[in-house]
Structure formats: structure tokens, C-alpha cells
Amino acid sequence: MGTHTVIFTPSGKRASAETGASVFDVALEAGVDIQSICGGKGLCKRCQIEIDPGKHAKFNIEVLTESASKLSPTEKKAIHDGELNDGRRLSCRTKVQGDLVVNIPADARETESSIQKKSTAFETDLNPAIKLHMLKLPVPTLEDNPCDSETLSAMLADLGVTGVPTHRVLTKLQPILAQNERTVICVVRDEREIIDVWPPSPFDLFGAAIDVGSTSVALYVYNLATGALVFEKAAMNPQIRFGEDLMSRVSYVMMNKGGEHKLTADIRGQVSTMLNEAIEELSLEPNQLLEITMVGNPIMHHIFNGINPVELGLAPFSLAVKDWLDVPAKNFDMGLSEVARISWFPLIGGHVGADTAAAYLTQMETMKDRSVLLVDIGTNAEIVLSHNGKVAAASSPTGPALEGAEISSGVRASVGAIERVRIDPITKDGKVKIIGHDDWISDTDGSLGAHRIVGICGSGIFEVMVELANAGLLDQSGLFIPEAAPHRFSKEGNVWKYCLVNKPNNPIFIKQTDIRAVQLAKAALYAGAQLLAESLNCEAFDEVLLAGAFGTHLDSKYVADIGIIPNAPADKIRSIGNAAGMGAAMALLNVDKKNKIIAAVKTIEKMETALEPKFQDYFVGAMKFPTAQAASVDKTKRRRRRER
């Protein structure tokens, strides 16, 4: 036993590690990003590394053969299955036995996604919780000499503002009055709290709306005096290194003492970085950005607020708090003004979060007195339905397959990822569009060239499934029909796979196991929507609204054809963009909207789909691909026996 030095390249980060620690855990502790969607459990095979043996004069380290543990059974199997190249290791299965220099290949590093959480236009009156009032206090005399704080409070009372100055105000008030001919700007929150005073100046107030997603974080900064959007930015949620989906992160907390503190530090650090970047770019004084309204799913909500999320990973999924939550920003140590406030939207239920409440806020008028289904497709699909004056909400455990995880060639929406797919019904050959390139690419017409294709992302996964079905390569049960295109199908062990793009050294395959993962995800969402519709006796939807950045990329035709939402033709499906972020912005800009969603959430009926007896029946029925040809019973049985 002992302590060893581990150097990570190409970043050059240095860490200390105890004998027996996994390289994956050491990397996480050091802030080194390595891809993982299973939270270091040896399942995803994505946390690949290379150990550099020999003497490293640059680091004054010698790496011996015995400095790393021997290949684990998991790694040996991965090499045998072609999932791990010779010379590579899985960081989560490699133990530190001595000093190491660890190279993280480019394809194993977390990369910036093509995050497109752009703001969407919305209308609301401007009535923020925090306002500026400029006052000119009378000059005191020996005969009439009240204290300045009482005078200030009395003048504000005439404007409908009640409250007394804080200690911060008392320490600043008289110097400002003395230097500015008794004129002062009062910063008032909620029409009752005088939180600051400024000298008379052209400074405006600013606020931020933040959507904390499991994959990305979106920030929108507004001028609270004009309502103008002045800054927006999206970035990866750094917690991805602890697991792609939410349950992986909860599992990390359960299995690692103090894990919740790491997750909290990560997300607070990311939000702090983004806010301070906005402050710098907009040349704001530290006390100008004072209101931050946040939304996110229940697990992100609890982790950000320093609440251990383990109860949300276990039935009955109890929340620590669900109401609107106001917290002084200084409690989070994010480098903001001591009078800044962070507010969280209310949660609807244990798995239906503040982000869904915010999305609903933007659509309340659209959904009123109509039968409208609002869906945010993610690792946990969240659904809201309005019908006959009632509103109900539920979640479905879709898992991360629809966003690229659990898919053999799946990636997040990064540059080079396949986002559009077409398969010729005659030749059975495919063509694709990738993020960052406008033209269609195929391996049959010379257009492939040197394009860097890294995998297939969520919108591409929707399309390839439907295209396979429409081209006669997939039957309704989800089984491949390899005899329809022998030149495109091959076997990996006992599993069939279809070659979508035959790129040398990096072919993109769709495997039978990928089909099954998508079937499970789509069936879960379908079953949840069907149960929700039945709970309100809703037989048809007037409209289906797709919320979230992911939904923005989906073609309504493919959403309809894949059979993910019951009785929803393409002409009734509409994307509404990042409605969660815009809902947060609406409440930031108008306290009436804030009060409206606080009241509305209390009236929403919650359904726990997993407890519904019919869930399994609907789930099984929704596994099929509606546009595919019917499965041959004999052939289906024969294939299943052979591929077990």
C-alpha cells in the first residue's frame, strides 16, 4: 500500500492515488473528463485509456509494467468482442499499483455537444420581482430632522413599497445622500424589502433564467428594466462524467461516500462560471445581477440545493421540498452579490420536475380548454396533459437510448454526429447528414470522402429506425430482415447488424440490440401517455407539443411513424423549443407569471405510471414499429431461437 502519482495526458493534470484506486475514480477526483454513461460500472466500455510505459523525464516518472493492475475479466471480454483495442484499458477496471502516465484518447474524452438551447420568443408584461426607485430625500434642518432611513421608508410607502432598510443599506445610505444632493436609487425586492441603495446612475438591473438539464445547462440573462435578452449561453453539465443518466448519478452517490458533494460542487461550479462570464462580457458591476430563476428535474434540483438525491432513486420517490424555493445566492458561494437571490420553480412530483412546470407555464394559454399533450423527451420523459379543464402529469422511464446512450454507435449531438438518415427502399443503402455539414453523405456515390463521422445522435436514431422499417429491413416486432439486403447485413457473434455508413476503419452499424433499446424507450413513453390520456378520459389529442432542445431536432413525421405517442399524426405534432428555459424567463420578468405557476402546480394531478396495472400491457403493445411489415410468426420464432 502507498501513495502514487498519476499524470493524465494530454491535459497534464497530476493526481495522487492510493494503491488499488481505479484510474476512473482518480480522474474524477482530479477533474479529468473521461466518457462514461454507466458511472464506472464496466458496462459501457467508453472510459478507455492508454497506459504509457517507460521513463517520462518530463514528469520525472517511470511507469513499470506492474504499475497498473492486470487485465480484468471485463477487459478481456471487451477485447474479445472487439469493443476494446489491444493496448487500451478501461479506466474503471484499471487499478493503480504504482506511478502512472495515463493518456486519454480523443474518442474517450467528453466533448462539447452541439447544444442548441436557443431562446424562443414569448410575450409577457414586464413586472420583475426586483425594481429600482429613484428618490430625492428632503434636506434636514434643526427644526425638522428625522433619521434618513425613516424618511426613505416613508417615501417608498407612498409608492406602495413597505419594509425597512437592511443593514447593508444603512451602511451605504448617508454617504450616497451626501455625495449626490440627497438623491439615491433604492433597489427593492418583492415590493417589501429594500436590499440595496445606489448612487444616481444609468445602471440597470439584470436577472438570469437557467435551465439545468442532465446533459446541458442553458443560461439566459435579461435586462430587468427593459425585458431585453442580452446574453445566452449553453454548456455541458459536468456531472456527465459521473453517469449519463440521472439514475447513474444517484447510484454514484449511493455507492461513493460524499459523492453527493462532488455532484453539487460540479453543477454549482458550472452555473457560477457561466454567470460570471455573463457579468464580465456585459461589463456589469457585481451588484447588478441580483435575480436568478432556475428550473430542472427533481434530481438536478435537489443536487444543486445540496440535498442528497438518494430518496429520489428509491420508491416512493419522496421529495425533500416541492414548493417555490428562494435562497440567498451567498449560500451557494458562487461569487455573486451578497444580496443576489436564487429561486427554483416548484416541482410537480418525484419524477416530474421544475423544468416541466416551467414548460407548462409557457403553454398554459395554448392548452387551456383543449386536449393537448406536452412532452419533454429525455432520459426520463415528462408528460403533461390538459383535457376538459383538468391537467395531469406523469413521467415514463424511457432511459437514455433516444438520446444516443445505450446505442452501440450512439453519441450526443456533437459535431460529426449523424442527425438525419435516409435508406433507399430499392438498393437498401443509406445516406446521412451530420452535424456541422449540410450535404447528404453516402458510401455509394463518392460523397463520403474524409468526413469525420463520430456516431449517431438522438434525431438520427429516430429516423434510422423508421427508415429501416419503411425500407423493409425491419419487421413490426423489431427483428431485422437480413435477407432483404445481404450486402448490408453481417453478424457479430449471434447478433445481426446493418451497416449504415461503411466508412473505412470506422463503419457505423445499427445492431439488433440497438433496435431493442429503442423499442423499450418508445414503449415506455407510449404507455405513459396512454395511461395519462385514460386518466382524463381523453380519446384524442388536439395537439402534441415537444419541449426541450432534443425535441427541437426531431422531424414530426418520424415522431409519428416510430409510434412513440398514441394517436398522434405528424400534422398534430409541434416543437416548442426550450420551453423550460423560457418558462423560467417568464417568471423572472413577471411576478404574476411566477404566482400563476405556483398556483397551477397545486392543481395538477400526479400519476405514478409504474404503479398502474395496465402499464405493462400498453408497454408490450407499443414495442412494434407501425410502418414495418408484419412479422412472420415462423420466421420470428426461428430467429429468436437462433439468436438467444
XYZ file of C-alpha atoms in Angstrom:
644
model
C 0.000 0.000 0.000
C 1.111 3.554 -0.597
C 0.527 6.757 -2.500
C 1.388 7.082 -6.187
C 1.493 9.834 -8.788
C -0.822 9.672 -11.787
C -0.336 12.052 -14.723
C -3.152 12.451 -17.227
C -2.343 13.479 -20.791
C -2.930 15.489 -22.900
C -4.206 17.775 -20.106
C -1.093 17.270 -17.972
C -3.159 17.112 -14.787
C -1.382 15.459 -11.870
C -3.104 13.484 -9.125
C -2.165 11.418 -6.096
C -3.694 7.964 -5.781
C -3.721 5.244 -3.184
C -2.768 1.714 -4.198
C -5.832 -0.087 -5.515
C -7.786 3.004 -6.556
C -9.341 2.825 -10.020
C -7.950 5.187 -12.645
C -11.540 6.273 -13.353
C -12.097 7.418 -9.758
C -8.711 9.146 -9.668
C -9.598 11.000 -12.875
C -12.952 12.125 -11.483
C -11.311 13.369 -8.319
C -8.760 15.314 -10.371
C -11.405 16.858 -12.609
C -10.267 14.935 -15.687
C -13.159 14.179 -18.020
C -13.479 10.624 -19.304
C -16.571 9.451 -21.136
C -18.831 7.144 -19.172
C -22.531 6.502 -19.342
C -22.637 3.773 -16.713
C -20.966 5.648 -13.864
C -17.825 3.473 -13.864
C -19.512 0.098 -13.568
C -17.685 -1.540 -16.503
C -20.815 -1.698 -18.655
C -20.464 0.946 -21.364
C -16.811 0.363 -22.390
C -16.385 4.098 -23.116
C -13.886 5.114 -20.421
C -10.931 3.909 -22.474
C -7.354 4.895 -21.657
C -3.810 4.086 -22.692
C -1.038 3.468 -20.174
C 2.283 4.956 -21.328
C 5.069 2.672 -20.003
C 8.721 3.615 -19.518
C 10.589 6.653 -18.215
C 8.985 10.071 -18.576
C 11.632 12.704 -17.972
C 9.077 15.474 -18.422
C 7.176 14.235 -15.388
C 10.141 12.619 -13.617
C 8.208 9.332 -13.547
C 8.970 5.769 -14.558
C 5.942 3.639 -15.398
C 6.541 -0.070 -14.882
C 4.508 -2.978 -16.225
C 3.315 -3.727 -12.712
C 2.282 -0.093 -12.087
C -1.198 -0.952 -13.328
C -3.320 -3.971 -12.473
C -3.561 -6.849 -14.930
C -6.383 -7.053 -17.431
C -9.697 -7.708 -15.701
C -12.186 -10.299 -16.988
C -14.358 -7.417 -18.215
C -11.492 -6.018 -20.276
C -10.559 -9.411 -21.688
C -14.124 -9.947 -22.839
C -14.260 -6.437 -24.326
C -11.084 -7.154 -26.313
C -12.510 -10.476 -27.488
C -15.771 -8.768 -28.545
C -13.937 -6.021 -30.421
C -15.056 -3.294 -28.020
C -11.548 -2.585 -26.740
C -8.438 -2.385 -28.903
C -5.202 -4.009 -27.835
C -3.120 -1.521 -25.882
C -6.163 0.132 -24.352
C -7.646 -0.336 -20.906
C -10.936 0.517 -19.246
C -10.156 3.169 -16.648
C -12.893 1.911 -14.310
C -11.295 -1.561 -14.247
C -7.650 -0.490 -14.096
C -6.225 -0.227 -10.584
C -3.287 1.954 -9.610
C -0.334 -0.130 -8.385
C 2.428 2.422 -8.960
C 3.201 5.714 -10.691
C 1.292 6.068 -13.966
C 1.126 8.254 -17.051
C -2.359 7.835 -18.475
C -3.305 9.058 -21.931
C -6.973 9.714 -22.608
C -7.640 9.219 -26.353
C -9.679 11.871 -28.117
C -12.591 9.482 -28.633
C -12.782 8.827 -24.874
C -12.830 12.460 -23.778
C -16.007 14.343 -23.022
C -16.543 16.746 -25.929
C -18.659 19.855 -26.227
C -22.025 18.920 -27.647
C -23.768 20.864 -30.347
C -26.016 22.365 -27.699
C -28.794 24.439 -29.217
C -30.914 25.688 -26.351
C -31.597 28.985 -28.067
C -34.212 31.282 -26.641
C -37.705 31.123 -28.116
C -39.838 34.215 -28.498
C -42.549 34.720 -25.886
C -44.698 37.592 -24.685
C -45.245 38.748 -21.125
C -45.729 42.014 -19.289
C -42.630 43.371 -17.581
C -43.138 43.170 -13.820
C -39.987 41.726 -12.211
C -39.693 40.947 -8.519
C -36.888 43.457 -8.185
C -37.232 47.121 -9.181
C -35.372 50.420 -8.934
C -36.869 53.564 -7.363
C -35.000 56.876 -7.534
C -35.810 59.206 -4.639
C -34.724 62.687 -3.596
C -34.882 62.994 0.173
C -35.637 66.434 1.693
C -32.766 68.343 3.229
C -32.955 68.022 7.035
C -32.967 71.075 9.287
C -32.564 71.599 13.003
C -36.309 72.041 13.253
C -37.196 69.040 11.041
C -34.563 66.332 11.342
C -35.934 62.770 11.098
C -33.470 59.922 10.556
C -32.729 59.190 6.912
C -33.844 55.547 6.968
C -37.296 56.539 8.276
C -37.605 59.180 5.569
C -36.590 56.659 2.933
C -39.156 54.121 4.155
C -41.895 56.762 4.291
C -41.245 57.913 0.719
C -41.252 54.315 -0.541
C -44.506 53.654 1.323
C -46.104 56.368 -0.814
C -45.116 54.199 -3.820
C -46.693 51.075 -2.314
C -43.437 49.644 -1.003
C -43.423 48.549 2.608
C -40.360 47.466 4.541
C -37.318 48.708 6.338
C -33.762 49.036 5.045
C -31.345 46.185 5.654
C -28.066 46.636 7.483
C -26.285 46.823 4.101
C -28.493 49.779 3.150
C -27.900 51.551 6.444
C -24.118 51.417 5.979
C -24.304 52.892 2.462
C -27.202 55.331 2.639
C -25.785 58.519 4.151
C -22.544 58.673 2.099
C -24.600 58.347 -1.114
C -27.042 61.055 0.029
C -24.198 63.388 0.980
C -22.390 62.974 -2.352
C -25.426 63.169 -4.641
C -27.566 66.060 -3.394
C -29.761 63.757 -1.314
C -30.660 61.607 -4.341
C -30.490 57.825 -4.141
C -31.625 54.758 -6.106
C -33.357 52.134 -3.967
C -33.207 48.502 -5.035
C -36.466 46.925 -3.845
C -37.387 43.240 -3.908
C -40.967 41.926 -3.782
C -42.196 45.456 -3.036
C -41.305 44.999 0.617
C -37.548 44.581 1.016
C -35.032 47.354 0.442
C -31.955 45.285 -0.345
C -29.523 47.917 -1.623
C -29.026 51.586 -2.440
C -27.065 53.007 -5.359
C -25.907 56.469 -6.268
C -27.983 58.009 -9.088
C -26.534 56.430 -12.230
C -27.591 54.941 -15.566
C -27.087 51.397 -14.246
C -29.809 48.836 -14.921
C -30.778 45.691 -13.076
C -30.259 42.271 -14.599
C -31.568 38.804 -13.946
C -30.870 35.293 -15.209
C -33.020 32.317 -16.142
C -31.236 28.954 -16.007
C -32.352 25.534 -17.218
C -30.252 22.832 -15.549
C -30.620 19.701 -17.650
C -29.000 16.345 -17.047
C -26.923 16.790 -20.221
C -26.589 20.549 -20.583
C -27.095 23.866 -18.822
C -28.704 26.832 -20.588
C -28.355 30.427 -19.353
C -30.393 33.459 -20.435
C -29.623 36.917 -18.999
C -32.225 39.707 -19.215
C -32.211 43.437 -18.577
C -34.953 43.751 -15.956
C -35.543 47.394 -16.829
C -36.322 46.721 -20.495
C -37.047 42.976 -20.659
C -34.387 42.558 -23.353
C -32.406 39.315 -23.660
C -28.776 40.446 -23.514
C -26.790 37.214 -23.159
C -27.339 33.494 -23.689
C -25.073 30.504 -23.461
C -25.282 26.730 -23.238
C -22.676 24.324 -21.868
C -22.319 20.687 -20.897
C -23.408 19.608 -17.452
C -20.086 18.390 -15.991
C -21.904 15.743 -13.947
C -21.983 13.625 -17.104
C -18.617 12.211 -16.027
C -20.435 10.568 -13.103
C -23.017 8.954 -15.396
C -25.010 9.863 -18.486
C -28.453 9.364 -16.998
C -29.875 10.541 -13.689
C -30.135 7.139 -12.062
C -26.434 6.501 -12.740
C -25.648 9.660 -10.789
C -27.911 8.655 -7.935
C -26.176 5.253 -7.966
C -22.816 7.019 -7.787
C -23.987 8.848 -4.669
C -25.255 5.621 -3.143
C -22.001 3.779 -3.801
C -19.494 6.547 -3.001
C -19.405 8.276 0.356
C -19.549 12.015 -0.162
C -20.487 11.576 -3.831
C -23.388 13.999 -3.483
C -20.959 16.787 -2.537
C -18.954 16.215 -5.748
C -22.099 16.381 -7.862
C -23.246 19.543 -6.083
C -19.853 21.220 -6.483
C -19.801 20.341 -10.192
C -23.141 21.879 -11.085
C -22.744 24.937 -8.871
C -19.304 25.488 -10.356
C -20.676 25.312 -13.903
C -23.522 27.731 -13.177
C -21.129 30.097 -11.387
C -18.721 30.058 -14.328
C -21.487 30.873 -16.788
C -22.962 33.675 -14.661
C -19.604 35.307 -14.068
C -18.798 35.027 -17.772
C -22.022 36.936 -18.483
C -21.167 39.566 -15.860
C -17.743 40.073 -17.441
C -18.985 40.177 -21.034
C -21.773 42.633 -20.175
C -19.375 44.763 -18.040
C -21.725 44.635 -15.072
C -20.963 45.719 -11.557
C -21.126 42.819 -9.059
C -24.404 44.081 -7.573
C -26.293 44.442 -10.876
C -27.166 40.750 -11.397
C -29.464 40.073 -8.463
C -32.240 37.667 -9.511
C -31.656 34.124 -10.789
C -34.602 31.854 -11.590
C -33.779 28.179 -12.067
C -35.530 25.088 -13.377
C -34.517 21.445 -13.695
C -35.638 17.913 -12.996
C -36.096 16.854 -9.351
C -32.659 15.244 -9.059
C -30.869 18.297 -10.507
C -32.979 20.499 -8.205
C -32.001 18.555 -5.092
C -28.321 18.196 -6.010
C -27.905 21.913 -6.758
C -29.514 22.812 -3.440
C -27.231 20.439 -1.546
C -29.986 17.909 -0.842
C -28.935 14.269 -1.082
C -30.918 12.764 -4.012
C -30.919 9.128 -2.867
C -34.590 9.222 -1.819
C -35.477 10.036 -5.437
C -33.798 6.831 -6.558
C -35.980 4.627 -4.402
C -39.744 4.141 -4.214
C -41.828 6.045 -3.220
C -39.501 8.782 -4.665
C -40.020 11.293 -1.855
C -39.112 14.926 -2.388
C -37.431 16.958 0.340
C -39.224 20.083 -0.913
C -41.515 20.785 -3.862
C -42.729 24.392 -3.440
C -41.202 27.512 -4.974
C -37.851 27.956 -3.228
C -35.998 31.240 -2.597
C -32.413 31.020 -1.334
C -29.807 33.793 -0.828
C -27.156 33.276 -3.505
C -24.433 33.719 -0.883
C -25.424 30.297 0.494
C -24.048 28.739 -2.684
C -20.656 30.505 -2.702
C -20.825 31.347 -6.404
C -19.116 34.738 -6.431
C -22.354 36.731 -6.750
C -23.569 39.764 -4.827
C -24.440 39.109 -1.193
C -27.985 40.339 -1.938
C -28.497 38.206 -5.057
C -31.253 35.601 -4.811
C -31.607 32.200 -6.437
C -35.178 30.947 -6.907
C -36.289 27.490 -8.007
C -39.574 26.697 -9.729
C -41.886 24.295 -7.883
C -41.655 20.577 -8.616
C -44.760 18.729 -9.783
C -43.802 15.313 -8.377
C -40.970 12.935 -7.587
C -40.109 12.447 -11.255
C -41.866 15.442 -12.813
C -39.741 18.466 -12.221
C -39.471 22.220 -12.208
C -38.451 22.136 -15.870
C -41.798 20.567 -16.779
C -43.633 23.128 -14.638
C -41.780 25.902 -16.484
C -42.575 24.409 -19.897
C -46.225 24.156 -18.874
C -46.221 27.824 -17.857
C -45.303 28.840 -21.417
C -48.172 26.763 -22.846
C -50.937 27.286 -20.273
C -52.993 29.516 -22.547
C -52.462 27.223 -25.550
C -53.508 24.168 -23.549
C -56.453 25.775 -21.778
C -59.830 24.252 -22.742
C -58.145 21.956 -25.274
C -56.797 18.391 -25.311
C -53.064 18.978 -25.536
C -50.173 16.666 -24.649
C -46.911 18.345 -23.656
C -43.886 16.019 -23.775
C -40.248 16.580 -22.861
C -38.361 13.577 -24.242
C -35.237 12.799 -22.255
C -33.753 10.070 -20.104
C -36.962 10.379 -18.126
C -39.796 11.586 -20.351
C -42.067 14.046 -18.550
C -45.644 14.420 -19.772
C -48.422 16.935 -19.058
C -51.944 16.551 -20.460
C -54.811 19.041 -20.413
C -58.368 17.858 -21.131
C -61.810 19.081 -20.150
C -60.400 21.718 -17.817
C -58.185 19.274 -15.934
C -54.418 18.858 -16.049
C -52.461 15.717 -15.174
C -48.756 14.902 -15.265
C -46.613 11.774 -15.267
C -43.168 10.528 -16.158
C -42.015 7.484 -18.075
C -38.634 5.760 -17.630
C -37.505 5.998 -21.258
C -33.819 5.729 -20.402
C -31.073 7.411 -22.432
C -31.376 5.345 -25.653
C -33.336 8.007 -27.562
C -30.531 10.487 -26.879
C -27.741 8.172 -28.049
C -26.725 6.289 -24.921
C -27.205 2.505 -24.834
C -26.804 2.561 -28.641
C -23.676 0.862 -29.980
C -22.766 3.797 -32.257
C -24.705 6.351 -30.215
C -23.240 9.729 -29.309
C -24.583 13.009 -28.023
C -25.372 15.746 -30.526
C -21.762 16.726 -31.216
C -20.099 17.839 -34.449
C -19.809 14.849 -36.781
C -22.827 13.036 -35.311
C -25.427 11.673 -37.719
C -28.643 13.663 -37.292
C -30.580 12.748 -40.457
C -30.954 9.357 -42.198
C -32.491 8.115 -45.433
C -32.457 4.495 -46.684
C -33.250 3.721 -50.312
C -36.152 1.216 -50.361
C -34.768 -0.355 -53.572
C -30.994 -0.560 -53.016
C -31.290 -0.678 -49.193
C -28.261 1.667 -48.996
C -28.233 4.597 -46.597
C -27.286 8.248 -46.746
C -26.846 10.589 -43.797
C -26.431 14.180 -42.729
C -24.010 15.019 -39.933
C -23.930 17.981 -37.570
C -21.604 20.628 -38.980
C -22.115 19.649 -42.636
C -25.118 20.478 -44.828
C -24.853 17.881 -47.601
C -26.050 14.284 -47.683
C -23.234 11.741 -47.334
C -23.216 8.178 -48.670
C -20.650 5.423 -49.087
C -22.013 4.572 -52.552
C -21.763 7.832 -54.516
C -18.325 9.204 -53.633
C -19.642 11.788 -51.171
C -18.191 10.035 -48.111
C -14.724 11.482 -48.546
C -12.815 12.286 -45.373
C -15.815 13.368 -43.329
C -15.384 12.672 -39.626
C -18.472 10.716 -38.595
C -18.417 10.037 -34.860
C -21.699 8.147 -34.433
C -25.443 8.703 -34.441
C -27.351 11.071 -32.121
C -30.970 11.223 -30.976
C -32.701 12.640 -34.049
C -30.738 10.251 -36.267
C -31.807 7.322 -34.099
C -35.475 8.216 -34.587
C -35.001 8.445 -38.335
C -32.892 5.337 -38.852
C -35.459 3.183 -37.052
C -38.303 4.425 -39.241
C -36.198 4.239 -42.399
C -35.217 0.625 -41.650
C -38.889 -0.226 -41.191
C -40.011 1.630 -44.330
C -37.262 0.023 -46.438
C -38.352 -3.484 -45.472
C -35.270 -4.183 -43.361
C -37.133 -4.432 -40.075
C -40.391 -6.157 -39.245
C -43.037 -4.871 -36.841
C -41.666 -6.934 -33.977
C -38.315 -5.160 -34.308
C -36.366 -8.043 -35.845
C -34.017 -7.441 -38.759
C -34.735 -8.997 -42.162
C -31.130 -9.596 -43.280
C -32.064 -11.489 -46.434
C -33.554 -8.233 -47.790
C -30.058 -6.694 -48.040
C -27.266 -9.299 -47.735
C -24.670 -6.711 -48.815
C -25.553 -4.515 -45.837
C -26.026 -7.062 -43.073
C -23.419 -9.025 -41.154
C -23.220 -10.829 -37.857
C -21.328 -10.026 -34.682
C -21.449 -13.254 -32.779
C -25.113 -14.188 -32.967
C -26.340 -10.602 -33.393
C -27.247 -9.132 -36.786
C -26.117 -5.611 -37.624
C -26.899 -3.259 -40.507
C -24.101 -1.117 -41.976
C -25.453 2.413 -42.311
C -22.175 4.036 -43.374
C -19.280 1.824 -44.483
C -16.532 4.274 -43.586
C -13.059 2.669 -43.590
C -11.809 1.990 -40.053
C -14.982 3.498 -38.589
C -18.141 1.904 -40.017
C -21.405 2.935 -38.397
C -23.599 -0.056 -37.587
C -27.113 -0.382 -36.233
C -27.311 -3.583 -34.198
C -30.258 -5.729 -33.248
C -29.552 -4.766 -29.624
C -29.917 -1.089 -30.601
C -33.354 -1.764 -32.031
C -34.378 -3.402 -28.772
C -33.116 -0.457 -26.683
C -35.173 1.989 -28.761
C -38.231 -0.259 -28.533
C -38.038 -0.262 -24.747
C -37.705 3.522 -24.652
C -40.514 4.292 -27.067
C -42.826 1.758 -25.472
C -42.337 3.355 -22.039
C -43.269 6.806 -23.338
C -46.252 5.460 -25.299
C -47.565 3.584 -22.253
C -47.189 6.637 -20.025
C -49.030 8.894 -22.476
C -51.792 6.315 -22.947
C -52.324 5.943 -19.196
C -52.375 9.700 -18.726
C -54.959 10.061 -21.506
C -57.142 7.374 -19.947
C -56.947 9.027 -16.526
C -58.641 12.122 -18.009
C -60.857 10.182 -20.460
C -59.084 11.826 -23.379
C -59.585 9.856 -26.611
C -57.628 12.112 -28.981
C -55.180 14.998 -28.799
C -55.830 18.335 -30.464
C -52.067 18.890 -30.413
C -48.854 17.283 -29.203
C -46.126 19.699 -28.095
C -42.494 18.560 -27.974
C -40.432 20.559 -25.491
C -36.685 20.661 -24.958
C -33.630 21.035 -27.166
C -33.861 17.396 -28.221
C -37.447 17.793 -29.388
C -36.397 20.762 -31.497
C -34.288 18.496 -33.724
C -36.996 15.886 -34.303
C -38.950 15.720 -37.551
C -42.646 15.356 -36.688
C -43.064 12.768 -39.461
C -40.588 10.436 -37.790
C -42.028 11.056 -34.333
C -45.399 9.947 -35.693
C -44.076 6.988 -37.708
C -41.974 5.490 -34.931
C -45.113 5.037 -32.831
C -43.943 6.782 -29.688
C -47.148 8.713 -28.916
C -50.631 7.179 -29.244
C -52.927 8.532 -31.965
C -50.613 11.386 -32.936
C -50.317 12.080 -36.681
C -47.487 14.310 -37.889
C -49.725 17.327 -38.526
C -50.633 17.479 -34.827
C -47.036 17.338 -33.545
C -45.203 20.622 -32.971
C -41.869 21.542 -31.412
C -41.858 24.444 -28.937
C -38.112 24.707 -28.320
C -36.543 25.088 -24.902
C -39.831 25.853 -23.174
C -38.344 25.118 -19.739
C -35.798 27.916 -20.062
C -38.409 30.287 -21.442
C -40.765 29.477 -18.578
C -38.001 30.376 -16.150
C -37.534 33.653 -18.041
C -41.256 34.456 -17.928
C -41.316 34.100 -14.140
C -38.116 36.150 -13.874
C -39.628 39.006 -15.861
C -43.134 38.913 -14.402
C -44.079 38.007 -10.824
C -47.658 37.463 -11.981
C -46.411 34.511 -14.061
C -44.485 33.253 -11.048
C -47.607 33.359 -8.904
C -49.609 31.739 -11.693
C -47.388 28.652 -11.915
C -47.164 28.354 -8.118
C -50.964 28.144 -8.014
C -51.267 25.916 -11.107
C -48.843 23.258 -9.868
C -51.010 22.693 -6.803
C -53.930 21.685 -9.053
C -52.073 19.262 -11.349
C -52.996 15.622 -10.815
C -49.941 13.367 -10.486
C -49.811 9.825 -11.797
C -47.146 7.235 -10.947
C -47.171 5.197 -14.164
C -45.066 2.372 -12.713
C -47.874 1.582 -10.258
C -50.605 1.383 -12.910
C -51.762 -2.207 -13.643
C -52.201 -1.501 -17.371
C -48.716 -0.079 -17.855
C -47.177 -3.424 -18.819
C -49.964 -4.213 -21.298
C -49.567 -0.895 -23.103
C -45.794 -1.190 -22.897
C -45.750 -4.550 -24.671
C -48.243 -3.384 -27.297
C -46.153 -0.308 -28.119
C -42.978 -2.269 -28.887
C -43.904 -2.721 -32.548
C -42.884 -0.427 -35.421
C -46.169 0.648 -37.066
C -44.789 1.292 -40.575
C -42.910 -2.017 -40.832
C -44.224 -5.161 -42.486
C -45.898 -7.717 -40.246
C -43.560 -10.288 -38.742
C -43.659 -13.873 -39.963
C -44.565 -15.986 -36.947
C -42.464 -18.977 -38.009
C -39.523 -16.832 -39.037
C -39.690 -14.781 -35.864
C -39.606 -17.889 -33.696
C -36.787 -19.385 -35.687
C -34.669 -16.268 -35.442
C -35.228 -15.871 -31.747
C -34.135 -19.432 -31.073
C -31.029 -18.960 -33.124
C -30.047 -15.613 -31.600
C -30.532 -16.439 -27.929
